[in-house]
Coordinates of C-alpha atoms in Angstrom, one line a residue:
M61 CA 136.1 100.2 95.0
A62 CA 134.0 100.0 98.2
D63 CA 136.5 102.5 99.8
I64 CA 136.1 104.9 96.9
A65 CA 132.3 104.6 97.1
F66 CA 132.2 105.3 100.8
S67 CA 134.6 108.2 100.6
S68 CA 132.4 109.7 97.9
V69 CA 129.4 109.3 100.2
E70 CA 131.2 111.2 103.0
K71 CA 132.2 113.9 100.5
I72 CA 128.6 114.4 99.3
I73 CA 127.3 114.7 102.9
K74 CA 130.0 117.3 103.7
V75 CA 129.3 119.3 100.6
A76 CA 125.6 119.1 101.2
A77 CA 126.1 120.8 104.6
K78 CA 128.1 123.6 102.9
I79 CA 125.4 124.1 100.3
K80 CA 122.8 124.4 103.1
E81 CA 124.9 127.0 104.8
A82 CA 125.6 128.9 101.7
V83 CA 122.0 129.1 100.5
D84 CA 121.1 131.2 103.6
T85 CA 123.3 134.1 102.3
V86 CA 122.7 134.0 98.5
K87 CA 122.1 137.4 96.9
Q88 CA 120.5 136.2 93.6
N89 CA 118.5 133.2 92.3
K90 CA 117.4 132.5 95.8
E91 CA 114.5 130.2 94.7
D92 CA 116.8 128.2 92.3
C93 CA 119.4 127.8 95.1
D94 CA 116.7 126.6 97.5
D95 CA 115.7 123.9 94.9
I96 CA 119.3 122.8 94.7
E97 CA 119.5 122.6 98.5
R98 CA 116.3 120.5 98.7
C99 CA 117.6 118.2 95.9
V100 CA 120.9 117.6 97.6
A101 CA 119.2 117.1 100.9
R102 CA 117.1 114.4 99.2
V103 CA 120.3 112.7 98.0
V104 CA 121.8 112.8 101.5
E105 CA 118.6 111.2 102.9
I106 CA 119.1 108.3 100.5
L107 CA 122.8 107.9 101.2
Q108 CA 122.4 107.9 104.9
Q109 CA 120.7 104.5 104.6
L110 CA 124.2 103.2 103.8
D111 CA 127.2 102.5 106.0
Q112 CA 130.7 101.2 105.2
T113 CA 129.6 97.5 105.3
T114 CA 126.6 98.0 102.9
V115 CA 128.0 100.2 100.2
N116 CA 127.7 98.1 97.0
P117 CA 131.1 98.3 95.1
A118 CA 129.1 98.5 91.9
M119 CA 127.9 102.0 93.0
G120 CA 131.5 103.3 93.1
G121 CA 131.6 105.0 89.7
T122 CA 128.1 106.5 90.1
L123 CA 129.0 107.9 93.6
V124 CA 132.2 109.5 92.3
D125 CA 130.3 111.2 89.5
L126 CA 127.5 112.2 91.8
A127 CA 130.1 113.8 94.2
K128 CA 131.5 115.9 91.3
S129 CA 128.0 117.1 90.4
V130 CA 127.2 118.0 94.0
D131 CA 130.5 119.9 94.2
K132 CA 129.6 121.8 91.0
A133 CA 126.3 122.7 92.6
L134 CA 128.2 124.2 95.6
G135 CA 130.3 126.3 93.3
L136 CA 127.2 127.7 91.6
V137 CA 125.5 128.5 94.9
K138 CA 128.7 130.3 96.0
E139 CA 128.6 132.4 92.9
C140 CA 125.1 133.4 93.9
Q141 CA 126.4 134.7 97.2
R142 CA 128.4 137.5 95.4
K143 CA 126.6 140.8 95.0
H144 CA 127.0 142.1 91.5
I145 CA 127.5 145.8 91.1
I146 CA 125.2 146.0 88.1
P147 CA 122.7 143.1 88.3
H148 CA 121.2 142.0 85.0
L149 CA 118.1 140.0 84.3
W150 CA 120.1 138.1 81.6
G151 CA 122.7 137.1 84.2
A152 CA 120.1 135.8 86.7
S153 CA 118.4 133.9 83.9
S154 CA 121.7 132.4 82.8
M155 CA 122.5 131.3 86.4
A156 CA 119.0 129.8 86.7
K157 CA 119.7 127.6 83.6
K158 CA 123.1 126.5 85.1
L159 CA 121.5 125.7 88.4
G160 CA 118.7 123.8 86.6
R161 CA 121.2 121.8 84.6
V162 CA 123.3 120.8 87.6
Q163 CA 120.1 119.7 89.4
E164 CA 119.1 117.6 86.4
D165 CA 122.6 116.2 86.3
I166 CA 122.4 115.1 89.9
A167 CA 119.0 113.5 89.1
R168 CA 120.4 111.6 86.2
K169 CA 123.4 110.3 88.1
L170 CA 121.1 109.1 90.9
L171 CA 119.3 107.1 88.3
M172 CA 122.4 105.3 87.0
G173 CA 122.0 101.6 87.6
N174 CA 118.7 102.2 89.5
F175 CA 120.9 103.7 92.1
A176 CA 118.3 104.8 94.6
T177 CA 116.5 101.4 94.3
N178 CA 119.7 99.6 95.1
V179 CA 120.2 101.7 98.2
S180 CA 116.7 101.1 99.5
V181 CA 116.7 97.3 99.0
F182 CA 120.3 96.5 99.4
R183 CA 119.9 95.1 102.9
T184 CA 117.3 92.7 101.8
L185 CA 118.8 91.5 98.5
H186 CA 121.8 89.4 97.6
P187 CA 124.1 91.3 95.3
Q188 CA 123.5 88.8 92.4
D189 CA 119.7 89.4 92.7
A190 CA 119.8 93.2 92.7
G191 CA 119.6 93.6 88.9
A192 CA 116.4 93.3 87.0
G193 CA 116.0 92.3 83.4
T194 CA 114.0 93.4 80.5
I195 CA 112.2 91.6 77.7
S196 CA 113.3 92.4 74.2
H197 CA 109.8 92.2 72.8
G198 CA 108.4 94.5 75.4
H199 CA 105.9 92.0 76.8
L200 CA 107.7 91.9 80.1
T201 CA 109.8 94.8 81.5
R202 CA 110.6 94.9 85.2
D203 CA 113.0 97.6 86.3
A204 CA 111.7 97.8 89.9
R205 CA 108.8 96.5 92.0
P206 CA 105.6 98.3 93.1
E207 CA 106.4 97.8 96.7
V208 CA 110.0 98.1 98.1
M209 CA 110.5 96.6 101.5
N210 CA 113.2 98.1 103.7
S211 CA 114.2 96.0 106.8
Q212 CA 116.1 97.7 109.7
K213 CA 116.5 96.4 113.2
G214 CA 113.9 93.7 112.7
K215 CA 111.3 96.1 111.4
T216 CA 109.8 95.9 107.9
T217 CA 108.1 99.0 106.4
V218 CA 106.6 99.9 103.1
V219 CA 108.6 102.8 101.6
A220 CA 106.0 103.6 99.0
T221 CA 102.6 104.9 100.1
V222 CA 100.1 103.7 97.6
S223 CA 96.6 102.3 97.5
R224 CA 95.6 98.7 96.6
V225 CA 92.3 97.6 95.1
Q226 CA 90.7 95.5 97.8
S227 CA 87.9 93.8 95.7
D228 CA 88.5 90.4 94.2
P229 CA 90.6 91.1 91.1
L230 CA 89.9 87.7 89.6
S231 CA 86.1 88.1 89.1
G232 CA 85.4 87.9 85.3
I233 CA 88.9 86.8 84.5
K234 CA 89.4 83.2 83.2
K235 CA 91.5 80.8 85.2
F236 CA 93.6 78.5 83.1
S237 CA 95.1 75.2 84.1
F238 CA 98.8 74.7 83.7
S239 CA 98.1 71.9 81.2
Q240 CA 96.0 74.3 79.1
L241 CA 98.9 76.8 78.9
E242 CA 101.4 74.0 78.2
E243 CA 99.3 72.9 75.2
A244 CA 98.7 76.5 74.0
T245 CA 102.5 77.1 73.9
N246 CA 103.4 73.7 72.5
G247 CA 105.3 72.9 75.7
F248 CA 106.5 76.5 76.2
S249 CA 108.6 76.2 73.0
H250 CA 108.0 79.7 71.4
V251 CA 109.9 82.3 73.6
L252 CA 109.2 85.9 72.8
G253 CA 111.6 87.2 75.4
R254 CA 113.3 86.8 78.7
G255 CA 113.8 89.0 81.8
G256 CA 115.0 88.9 85.3
F257 CA 111.6 87.9 86.7
G258 CA 110.3 85.6 84.0
I259 CA 109.7 84.7 80.4
V260 CA 107.1 85.6 77.8
Y261 CA 105.8 82.9 75.5
K262 CA 103.7 83.0 72.3
G263 CA 100.6 80.8 72.6
V264 CA 97.4 79.8 70.7
L265 CA 94.2 79.1 72.6
H266 CA 91.6 76.4 71.6
D267 CA 89.6 79.1 69.7
G268 CA 92.6 80.0 67.6
Q269 CA 93.3 83.3 69.4
D270 CA 97.0 84.3 69.6
V271 CA 98.1 85.2 73.1
A272 CA 101.2 86.3 75.0
I273 CA 101.7 84.2 78.2
K274 CA 103.9 85.9 80.8
K275 CA 105.4 83.6 83.3
L276 CA 106.6 85.2 86.6
L277 CA 108.5 83.4 89.3
I278 CA 107.1 83.7 92.9
S279 CA 109.9 84.2 95.4
G280 CA 110.8 86.2 98.5
D281 CA 112.2 89.0 96.2
F282 CA 109.0 89.1 94.0
P283 CA 106.2 87.9 96.3
E284 CA 102.8 86.7 95.2
R285 CA 101.2 89.9 96.6
S286 CA 103.0 91.9 93.9
L287 CA 101.6 89.6 91.3
D288 CA 98.1 90.1 92.8
H289 CA 98.8 93.8 92.4
E290 CA 99.2 93.5 88.7
L291 CA 96.1 91.4 88.5
N292 CA 94.2 94.0 90.5
I293 CA 95.0 96.7 88.0
G294 CA 94.8 94.7 84.8
A295 CA 91.5 93.1 85.5
K296 CA 89.7 96.4 85.7
L297 CA 91.1 98.0 82.5
Q298 CA 89.1 97.9 79.2
N299 CA 90.4 100.1 76.5
K300 CA 91.7 99.5 72.9
N301 CA 95.0 101.3 73.8
V302 CA 95.6 99.3 77.0
V303 CA 96.6 95.6 76.9
K304 CA 93.7 93.3 77.8
L305 CA 94.2 90.7 80.5
L306 CA 92.5 87.5 79.3
G307 CA 93.3 85.2 82.2
Y308 CA 95.8 83.8 84.7
C309 CA 97.2 80.5 86.0
L310 CA 98.8 79.7 89.4
H311 CA 101.0 76.7 89.2
T312 CA 101.6 76.2 92.9
E313 CA 103.8 73.1 92.6
M314 CA 106.5 74.9 90.7
E315 CA 105.8 78.3 92.3
E316 CA 105.1 79.8 88.9
Y317 CA 102.5 82.4 88.1
F318 CA 101.1 83.1 84.6
L319 CA 99.3 86.1 83.1
V320 CA 97.5 85.5 79.7
Q321 CA 97.3 88.7 77.6
E322 CA 96.5 89.8 74.1
Y323 CA 99.3 89.1 71.7
M324 CA 100.8 92.1 69.9
P325 CA 102.2 90.9 66.5
K326 CA 103.7 94.2 65.3
G327 CA 106.4 94.7 67.8
S328 CA 107.3 97.7 70.0
L329 CA 107.5 101.4 69.6
K330 CA 111.2 101.1 70.5
R331 CA 111.8 99.1 67.4
I332 CA 109.8 101.5 65.2
I333 CA 111.7 104.5 66.5
N334 CA 115.0 102.8 65.8
A335 CA 113.9 102.0 62.3
S336 CA 112.3 105.5 61.7
G337 CA 111.0 106.3 58.3
L338 CA 107.3 106.8 59.4
D339 CA 105.2 109.3 57.5
W340 CA 103.4 112.0 59.5
P341 CA 99.9 110.4 59.5
S342 CA 101.4 107.2 61.0
C343 CA 103.3 109.2 63.6
F344 CA 100.1 111.2 64.5
Q345 CA 98.0 108.0 64.8
I346 CA 100.6 106.5 67.2
I347 CA 100.7 109.8 69.3
Q348 CA 96.9 109.9 69.5
G349 CA 96.7 106.2 70.5
I350 CA 99.3 106.6 73.3
A351 CA 97.6 109.8 74.5
R352 CA 94.1 108.0 74.6
G353 CA 95.5 105.0 76.5
L354 CA 97.2 107.2 79.1
H355 CA 94.2 109.4 79.4
Y356 CA 92.0 106.3 80.1
L357 CA 94.5 105.1 82.7
H358 CA 94.4 108.5 84.5
K359 CA 90.6 108.5 84.4
Q360 CA 90.7 105.1 86.2
R361 CA 93.0 106.8 88.8
V362 CA 96.0 104.7 87.6
L363 CA 99.5 106.1 87.6
Y364 CA 101.4 104.1 85.1
M365 CA 104.9 105.0 86.4
D366 CA 107.1 103.5 83.5
L367 CA 105.9 104.9 80.2
K368 CA 108.5 104.2 77.5
P369 CA 108.7 102.9 74.0
A370 CA 109.5 99.3 75.1
N371 CA 106.2 99.3 77.0
I372 CA 104.1 100.3 74.0
L373 CA 103.3 97.5 71.5
F374 CA 101.3 97.4 68.3
N375 CA 98.4 95.1 67.5
S376 CA 97.6 93.8 64.0
K377 CA 96.1 97.2 63.0
M378 CA 99.2 99.1 64.2
N379 CA 97.2 100.6 67.1
P380 CA 99.6 101.4 70.0
V381 CA 98.8 99.4 73.2
I382 CA 100.3 100.2 76.6
I383 CA 101.4 97.0 78.5
D384 CA 103.0 95.9 81.8
F385 CA 101.5 97.3 85.0
G386 CA 104.1 96.0 87.4
L387 CA 105.0 99.5 88.6
S388 CA 101.6 101.1 88.3
V389 CA 99.7 102.3 91.3
V390 CA 96.1 103.3 92.0
L391 CA 95.4 106.7 93.5
D392 CA 93.4 106.5 96.7
G393 CA 90.1 108.5 97.0
D394 CA 90.6 112.1 96.1
D395 CA 94.4 112.1 96.3
D396 CA 96.1 113.6 93.3
E397 CA 99.6 112.5 94.2
I398 CA 101.5 109.8 96.1
T399 CA 104.6 109.6 98.2
W400 CA 107.3 107.4 96.6
N401 CA 110.5 106.9 98.3
S402 CA 112.4 104.9 95.7
V403 CA 113.3 105.5 92.1
A404 CA 111.1 103.5 89.8
G405 CA 111.1 103.6 86.0
T406 CA 113.5 103.9 83.1
M407 CA 116.3 106.5 82.8
G408 CA 115.5 109.1 80.2
Y409 CA 111.8 108.9 80.7
I410 CA 111.5 109.6 84.4
A411 CA 110.2 113.0 85.4
P412 CA 112.6 115.1 87.5
E413 CA 110.3 115.3 90.5
K414 CA 110.7 111.6 91.1
I415 CA 114.2 112.4 92.3
T416 CA 114.0 116.0 93.5
R417 CA 110.7 115.6 95.4
A418 CA 108.9 112.8 97.1
K419 CA 105.5 113.5 95.5
I420 CA 104.5 111.9 92.2
S421 CA 101.3 112.6 90.2
M422 CA 99.8 112.1 86.8
K423 CA 102.1 114.9 85.6
S424 CA 105.0 112.4 85.9
D425 CA 103.4 110.2 83.3
V426 CA 102.7 113.2 81.1
F427 CA 106.5 114.1 81.2
S428 CA 107.3 110.6 80.0
F429 CA 104.7 111.0 77.2
G430 CA 106.3 114.3 76.2
V431 CA 109.7 112.6 75.8
I432 CA 108.1 109.8 73.7
L433 CA 106.3 112.3 71.6
I434 CA 109.6 114.1 70.7
E435 CA 111.2 110.7 69.9
I436 CA 108.4 109.8 67.5
I437 CA 108.6 113.1 65.7
T438 CA 112.3 113.2 65.4
G439 CA 113.0 109.5 65.0
R440 CA 115.8 110.0 67.7
R441 CA 115.9 108.0 70.9
V442 CA 116.6 109.5 74.2
T443 CA 119.8 108.1 75.8
P444 CA 120.6 108.2 79.5
S445 CA 123.0 111.1 78.9
S446 CA 120.5 113.1 77.0
D447 CA 120.0 116.6 78.3
I448 CA 116.2 116.9 78.1
P449 CA 116.1 120.7 78.7
E450 CA 118.3 121.2 75.6
W451 CA 115.7 119.5 73.4
G452 CA 113.9 122.9 73.4
S453 CA 117.0 124.8 72.1
L454 CA 117.1 126.7 68.9
E455 CA 119.1 124.0 67.2
M456 CA 116.5 121.4 68.0
I457 CA 113.7 123.7 66.9
R458 CA 115.4 124.1 63.6
A459 CA 115.8 120.3 63.3
F460 CA 112.1 119.9 63.9
N461 CA 111.3 122.4 61.2
G462 CA 113.4 120.5 58.7
L463 CA 111.8 117.1 59.4
F464 CA 108.9 117.5 57.0
D465 CA 109.0 119.1 53.6
P466 CA 106.1 121.7 53.5
A467 CA 105.7 120.8 49.8
L468 CA 104.8 117.3 50.7
V469 CA 102.7 118.0 53.8
D470 CA 99.5 120.0 53.6
E471 CA 98.9 123.0 55.9
S472 CA 96.6 121.2 58.3
K473 CA 99.2 118.5 58.8
L474 CA 101.9 121.1 59.5
V475 CA 99.6 122.6 62.2
E476 CA 99.3 119.2 63.8
I477 CA 103.1 118.7 63.6
N478 CA 103.8 122.1 65.3
K479 CA 101.2 121.5 68.0
C480 CA 102.7 118.1 68.8
R481 CA 106.2 119.6 68.8
E482 CA 105.1 122.4 71.2
L483 CA 103.3 119.8 73.5
G484 CA 106.5 117.7 73.6

């Protein structure tokens, strides 16, 4: 499998060179072809971090599929080299769609198995540690880390350029002792969920307040500074649609770190979408709540980076609450975007520019929100193979129009539905 993977890498690099050469002589869809060339060049930059001794065998299938997509891109670019006798606007538009789809296809295949993340951290991780787990209840999801370290020839560099809050993140946040948390959880007996970097427990404080206690392990792969990062962000946020950080505990003897947060008793948006059956007022309330929470985060200069149904929980009043800031970053000064050299997030919700470009902004979160909005309205979940551009097709529009019976929904509600559909 390693030989297959490495041969696929070589093929992709060779085809990328042919695409670069062909783009110089295209006679139609020049801008779209330039986008393809930049996208494939980005892929090559990632792959050139690998050599034959470091190609993870688990990447074999992804690399084979990726090579096929890049080869398909070359075929389309070559078609654009031909000069048509009677050029048609429709033909150029059709080709633009084909080029756009193959570019999205390349992006999706890069995301398979957190492909780009595996490439950037492979030299510093043992293969058995490369995967990251998720928590079924949504209290803990960790698909990547806020900082990815890449060591080469003795040098260690940060591959993501982001800001860090320098003030003391712990001011105003209660520090719990380990014994207090042990008592609150009845000896850590009530597990809400498990993940690759820790466990979430249900707890009850002395005052009777229900809490979620998130235990994270401190290790070389997930250092204490990354935990400080989540504290930095969580301590400054105060909004009803953003999870409230109540306290923390550092158990140095066992190298365990705990975050104490609000408990969300009504489960996750992921569960609700799977169950479906929501009426429109409930859907609209959820959409508004998520939008308000995301708007608040952006006003605080926070890029969330991993908005998805599993990271949206519901409190006792069924208000949606955004949780888990392990991947979030704070924009520095007047910056509107950041440079991010690794893929972070969840497939199906990641904005295309996270793959095709190195710059990420608040628009990336808005893209994820749009996907979630469509899922809420339709009751259909996005899968890794979903073709997001096709969600705007005539078939999908007809499906939207049939979701709500006009006889059962008044005109003002239909206006809301259509506005949300268009926004998504």
